Amino acid sequence: PRREYTPTQLEVIDKIKKAFPDAPVMVEVARCESEFNPTADRGNLGVDVGLFQINQVHLAALSSLGLDRWNIDDNISYARLLYDQAGTQPWFMSQSCWG
């Protein structure tokens, strides 16, 4: 069976830095939210998933954009959209870690 490629932590950090050249704090947000694990699923409930722990409340918006929050690049892209709309506010629950 074909195994999915899993990026290294350094590759993940590089992807985040490229997507957020103006917001280095987002590297820390991802560290706090998922420990740089692109397939993180806190509690295995599918509520908050991926690198930036995108919540299920965003499923309709993700779908309308053709994005999959389980895909690392899509997760980063959607995090970028959220950041552009509201800064770090969507990740306020982990602010004690990255703030």
Coordinates of N, CA, C and O in Angstrom, one line a residue:
P1 N 0.8 -1.2 0.0 CA 0.0 0.0 0.0 C 0.9 1.3 0.0 O 1.9 1.3 0.6
R2 N 0.4 2.3 -0.7 CA 1.1 3.5 -0.7 C 1.0 4.3 0.6 O -0.1 4.4 1.1
R3 N 2.1 4.7 1.1 CA 2.1 5.5 2.3 C 2.1 7.0 2.1 O 2.8 7.4 1.2
E4 N 1.2 7.7 2.8 CA 1.2 9.1 2.7 C 2.6 9.7 3.1 O 3.1 9.3 4.2
Y5 N 3.1 10.7 2.4 CA 4.3 11.4 2.9 C 4.0 12.2 4.1 O 3.0 13.0 4.1
T6 N 4.8 12.1 5.1 CA 4.6 12.9 6.3 C 5.8 13.9 6.3 O 7.0 13.5 6.4
P7 N 5.5 15.2 6.3 CA 6.6 16.2 6.3 C 7.3 16.2 7.7 O 6.7 15.9 8.7
T8 N 8.6 16.5 7.6 CA 9.3 16.7 8.9 C 8.9 18.0 9.6 O 8.2 18.8 9.0
Q9 N 9.2 18.1 10.9 CA 8.8 19.3 11.6 C 9.4 20.5 11.0 O 8.8 21.6 10.9
L10 N 10.7 20.4 10.5 CA 11.3 21.6 9.8 C 10.6 22.0 8.5 O 10.4 23.2 8.2
E11 N 10.1 21.0 7.8 CA 9.3 21.3 6.6 C 8.0 21.9 6.9 O 7.5 22.8 6.2
V12 N 7.4 21.5 8.0 CA 6.1 22.1 8.4 C 6.3 23.5 8.8 O 5.6 24.4 8.4
I13 N 7.4 23.8 9.6 CA 7.7 25.1 10.0 C 7.9 26.0 8.8 O 7.5 27.2 8.8
D14 N 8.7 25.5 7.9 CA 9.0 26.2 6.6 C 7.7 26.6 5.9 O 7.5 27.8 5.4
K15 N 6.7 25.7 5.8 CA 5.4 26.0 5.2 C 4.7 27.1 5.9 O 4.1 28.0 5.2
I16 N 4.7 27.1 7.2 CA 4.0 28.1 8.0 C 4.7 29.4 7.8 O 4.0 30.4 7.6
K17 N 6.0 29.5 7.8 CA 6.8 30.7 7.6 C 6.5 31.3 6.2 O 6.4 32.5 6.1
K18 N 6.4 30.5 5.2 CA 6.1 30.9 3.9 C 4.6 31.5 3.8 O 4.4 32.5 3.1
A19 N 3.7 30.9 4.5 CA 2.3 31.4 4.5 C 2.1 32.6 5.3 O 1.2 33.4 5.1
F20 N 2.9 32.8 6.3 CA 2.8 33.9 7.3 C 4.1 34.7 7.4 O 4.6 34.9 8.6
P21 N 4.6 35.2 6.3 CA 5.9 36.0 6.4 C 5.7 37.2 7.3 O 6.7 37.7 7.9
D22 N 4.5 37.7 7.4 CA 4.2 38.9 8.2 C 3.7 38.6 9.6 O 3.5 39.5 10.4
A23 N 3.6 37.3 10.0 CA 3.1 36.9 11.3 C 3.8 35.7 11.9 O 3.3 34.6 11.9
P24 N 5.1 36.0 12.3 CA 5.9 34.9 12.8 C 5.2 34.2 14.0 O 5.5 33.0 14.3
V25 N 4.3 34.9 14.7 CA 3.6 34.3 15.9 C 2.9 33.0 15.5 O 2.7 32.1 16.3
M26 N 2.5 32.9 14.2 CA 1.7 31.8 13.8 C 2.5 30.5 13.8 O 1.9 29.4 13.9
V27 N 3.8 30.5 13.8 CA 4.7 29.3 14.0 C 4.4 28.9 15.4 O 4.2 27.7 15.7
E28 N 4.4 29.8 16.4 CA 4.1 29.4 17.8 C 2.7 29.0 18.0 O 2.5 28.0 18.8
V29 N 1.8 29.6 17.3 CA 0.4 29.1 17.4 C 0.3 27.7 17.0 O -0.3 26.8 17.7
A30 N 0.9 27.3 15.8 CA 0.8 25.9 15.4 C 1.5 25.0 16.3 O 1.0 23.9 16.6
R31 N 2.6 25.4 16.9 CA 3.3 24.6 17.9 C 2.4 24.3 19.1 O 2.3 23.2 19.5
C32 N 1.8 25.3 19.6 CA 0.9 25.2 20.7 C -0.4 24.4 20.4 O -0.8 23.6 21.2
E33 N -0.9 24.6 19.2 CA -2.2 23.9 18.8 C -2.0 22.5 18.5 O -2.8 21.6 18.9
S34 N -0.9 22.1 17.8 CA -0.8 20.8 17.3 C 0.6 20.1 17.5 O 0.8 19.0 17.0
E35 N 1.5 20.9 18.1 CA 2.9 20.4 18.1 C 3.5 20.1 16.7 O 4.2 19.2 16.6
F36 N 3.0 20.9 15.8 CA 3.4 20.8 14.3 C 3.0 19.5 13.7 O 3.5 19.1 12.7
N37 N 2.0 18.8 14.3 CA 1.4 17.6 13.7 C 0.3 17.9 12.8 O -0.8 18.3 13.2
P38 N 0.5 17.7 11.4 CA -0.5 18.1 10.5 C -1.8 17.2 10.6 O -2.8 17.6 10.1
T39 N -1.7 16.1 11.3 CA -2.9 15.2 11.4 C -3.4 15.2 12.9 O -4.2 14.3 13.2
A40 N -3.1 16.2 13.6 CA -3.5 16.3 15.0 C -5.0 16.3 15.1 O -5.7 17.0 14.3
D41 N -5.6 15.6 16.0 CA -7.0 15.5 16.3 C -7.2 15.4 17.8 O -7.3 14.3 18.3
R42 N -7.2 16.6 18.4 CA -7.3 16.6 19.9 C -8.5 15.8 20.3 O -9.7 16.1 20.0
G43 N -8.3 14.8 21.1 CA -9.4 14.0 21.7 C -10.0 13.0 20.7 O -11.0 12.3 21.0
N44 N -9.5 12.9 19.5 CA -10.0 12.0 18.4 C -11.5 12.2 18.2 O -12.2 11.2 17.9
L45 N -12.0 13.4 18.3 CA -13.4 13.7 18.0 C -13.7 14.4 16.7 O -14.8 14.5 16.3
G46 N -12.6 14.8 16.0 CA -12.8 15.5 14.8 C -13.3 16.9 14.9 O -13.8 17.5 14.0
V47 N -13.3 17.4 16.2 CA -13.8 18.8 16.4 C -12.8 19.8 15.9 O -13.1 20.7 15.1
D48 N -11.6 19.7 16.4 CA -10.5 20.6 16.0 C -9.4 19.7 15.4 O -8.9 18.8 16.1
V49 N -9.1 20.0 14.2 CA -8.1 19.1 13.5 C -7.0 19.8 12.8 O -7.2 21.0 12.4
G50 N -5.9 19.1 12.6 CA -4.8 19.6 11.8 C -3.8 20.5 12.5 O -3.9 20.8 13.7
L51 N -2.9 21.1 11.7 CA -1.9 21.9 12.2 C -2.4 23.1 13.0 O -1.8 23.3 14.1
F52 N -3.4 23.7 12.6 CA -3.9 24.9 13.3 C -5.2 24.6 14.0 O -6.0 25.5 14.4
Q53 N -5.5 23.3 14.2 CA -6.7 22.8 14.9 C -8.0 23.6 14.4 O -8.7 24.2 15.2
I54 N -8.2 23.5 13.1 CA -9.4 24.2 12.5 C -10.7 23.5 13.0 O -10.8 22.3 12.9
N55 N -11.6 24.3 13.6 CA -12.8 23.7 14.3 C -13.8 23.3 13.2 O -13.9 23.9 12.2
Q56 N -14.7 22.4 13.6 CA -15.7 21.9 12.7 C -16.7 22.9 12.4 O -17.5 22.8 11.4
V57 N -16.8 24.0 13.1 CA -17.8 25.1 12.7 C -17.4 25.7 11.4 O -18.2 26.4 10.8
H58 N -16.2 25.5 10.9 CA -15.7 26.0 9.6 C -16.0 25.1 8.4 O -15.5 25.3 7.3
L59 N -16.6 23.9 8.7 CA -16.8 22.9 7.6 C -17.5 23.4 6.4 O -17.0 23.2 5.3
A60 N -18.5 24.2 6.5 CA -19.2 24.7 5.4 C -18.4 25.7 4.6 O -18.3 25.6 3.3
A61 N -17.7 26.6 5.3 CA -16.8 27.5 4.6 C -15.6 26.8 3.9 O -15.3 27.1 2.7
L62 N -15.1 25.8 4.6 CA -14.0 25.0 4.0 C -14.5 24.3 2.7 O -13.8 24.4 1.6
S63 N -15.7 23.7 2.8 CA -16.2 23.0 1.7 C -16.5 24.0 0.5 O -16.2 23.6 -0.7
S64 N -17.0 25.2 0.8 CA -17.3 26.1 -0.3 C -16.0 26.6 -1.0 O -16.0 27.0 -2.2
L65 N -14.9 26.5 -0.3 CA -13.6 26.9 -0.9 C -12.9 25.7 -1.5 O -11.8 25.8 -2.0
G66 N -13.4 24.5 -1.3 CA -12.8 23.3 -1.8 C -11.6 22.9 -1.0 O -10.6 22.3 -1.5
L67 N -11.6 23.2 0.3 CA -10.5 22.9 1.2 C -10.8 21.8 2.1 O -12.0 21.6 2.5
D68 N -9.8 21.0 2.5 CA -9.9 19.9 3.4 C -9.0 20.2 4.6 O -7.8 20.3 4.5
R69 N -9.6 20.4 5.8 CA -8.8 20.8 6.9 C -7.8 19.7 7.4 O -6.9 20.0 8.1
W70 N -8.0 18.5 6.9 CA -7.0 17.4 7.2 C -5.8 17.5 6.3 O -4.8 16.9 6.6
N71 N -5.8 18.3 5.2 CA -4.7 18.5 4.3 C -3.8 19.6 4.8 O -4.4 20.7 5.1
I72 N -2.6 19.4 5.0 CA -1.7 20.4 5.6 C -1.7 21.7 4.9 O -1.8 22.8 5.5
D73 N -1.7 21.7 3.6 CA -1.6 22.9 2.8 C -3.0 23.7 2.9 O -3.0 24.9 3.1
D74 N -4.1 22.9 2.9 CA -5.4 23.5 3.0 C -5.6 24.1 4.4 O -6.2 25.1 4.6
N75 N -5.1 23.3 5.4 CA -5.2 23.8 6.8 C -4.5 25.1 7.0 O -5.0 26.0 7.6
I76 N -3.3 25.2 6.4 CA -2.5 26.4 6.5 C -3.2 27.5 5.7 O -3.3 28.7 6.2
S77 N -3.7 27.2 4.6 CA -4.4 28.2 3.7 C -5.7 28.8 4.5 O -5.9 30.0 4.5
Y78 N -6.4 27.9 5.1 CA -7.6 28.4 5.8 C -7.2 29.2 7.1 O -7.8 30.2 7.4
A79 N -6.1 28.7 7.7 CA -5.6 29.5 8.9 C -5.2 30.9 8.4 O -5.4 31.9 9.2
R80 N -4.7 31.0 7.2 CA -4.3 32.3 6.7 C -5.5 33.2 6.5 O -5.5 34.4 6.9
L81 N -6.6 32.6 6.0 CA -7.8 33.3 5.8 C -8.4 33.8 7.2 O -8.8 35.0 7.3
L82 N -8.4 32.9 8.1 CA -8.8 33.3 9.5 C -8.0 34.4 10.1 O -8.5 35.4 10.6
Y83 N -6.7 34.3 9.9 CA -5.7 35.3 10.4 C -6.0 36.6 9.7 O -6.0 37.7 10.4
D84 N -6.2 36.6 8.4 CA -6.5 37.9 7.7 C -7.8 38.5 8.2 O -7.9 39.8 8.2
Q85 N -8.7 37.7 8.6 CA -10.0 38.3 9.0 C -10.0 38.7 10.5 O -10.6 39.7 10.9
A86 N -9.2 38.0 11.3 CA -9.3 38.2 12.8 C -8.0 38.1 13.6 O -8.0 38.1 14.8
G87 N -6.9 38.2 12.9 CA -5.6 38.1 13.6 C -5.5 36.7 14.3 O -6.0 35.7 13.8
T88 N -5.0 36.8 15.5 CA -4.8 35.5 16.3 C -6.0 35.2 17.1 O -6.0 34.2 17.8
Q89 N -7.1 36.0 17.1 CA -8.3 35.7 17.9 C -8.8 34.3 17.8 O -9.2 33.8 18.8
P90 N -8.9 33.7 16.5 CA -9.4 32.4 16.5 C -8.7 31.3 17.3 O -9.2 30.3 17.6
W91 N -7.5 31.7 17.7 CA -6.7 30.8 18.6 C -6.5 31.3 20.0 O -5.6 30.9 20.7
F92 N -7.4 32.1 20.4 CA -7.3 32.7 21.8 C -7.2 31.7 22.9 O -6.7 31.9 23.9
M93 N -7.8 30.5 22.7 CA -7.8 29.5 23.7 C -6.4 29.0 24.1 O -6.2 28.5 25.2
S94 N -5.5 29.1 23.1 CA -4.1 28.6 23.4 C -3.2 29.8 23.6 O -1.9 29.6 23.7
Q95 N -3.7 31.0 23.8 CA -2.9 32.2 23.9 C -1.9 32.1 25.1 O -0.8 32.7 25.0
S96 N -2.3 31.5 26.1 CA -1.4 31.4 27.3 C -0.1 30.6 26.9 O 1.0 30.8 27.5
C97 N -0.1 29.8 25.8 CA 1.0 29.1 25.3 C 1.9 29.9 24.4 O 3.1 30.0 24.5
W98 N 1.2 30.6 23.4 CA 2.0 31.3 22.4 C 2.1 32.9 22.6 O 2.8 33.5 21.9
G99 N 1.3 33.4 23.5 CA 1.1 34.9 23.6 C 2.3 35.6 24.3 O 3.1 35.1 24.9

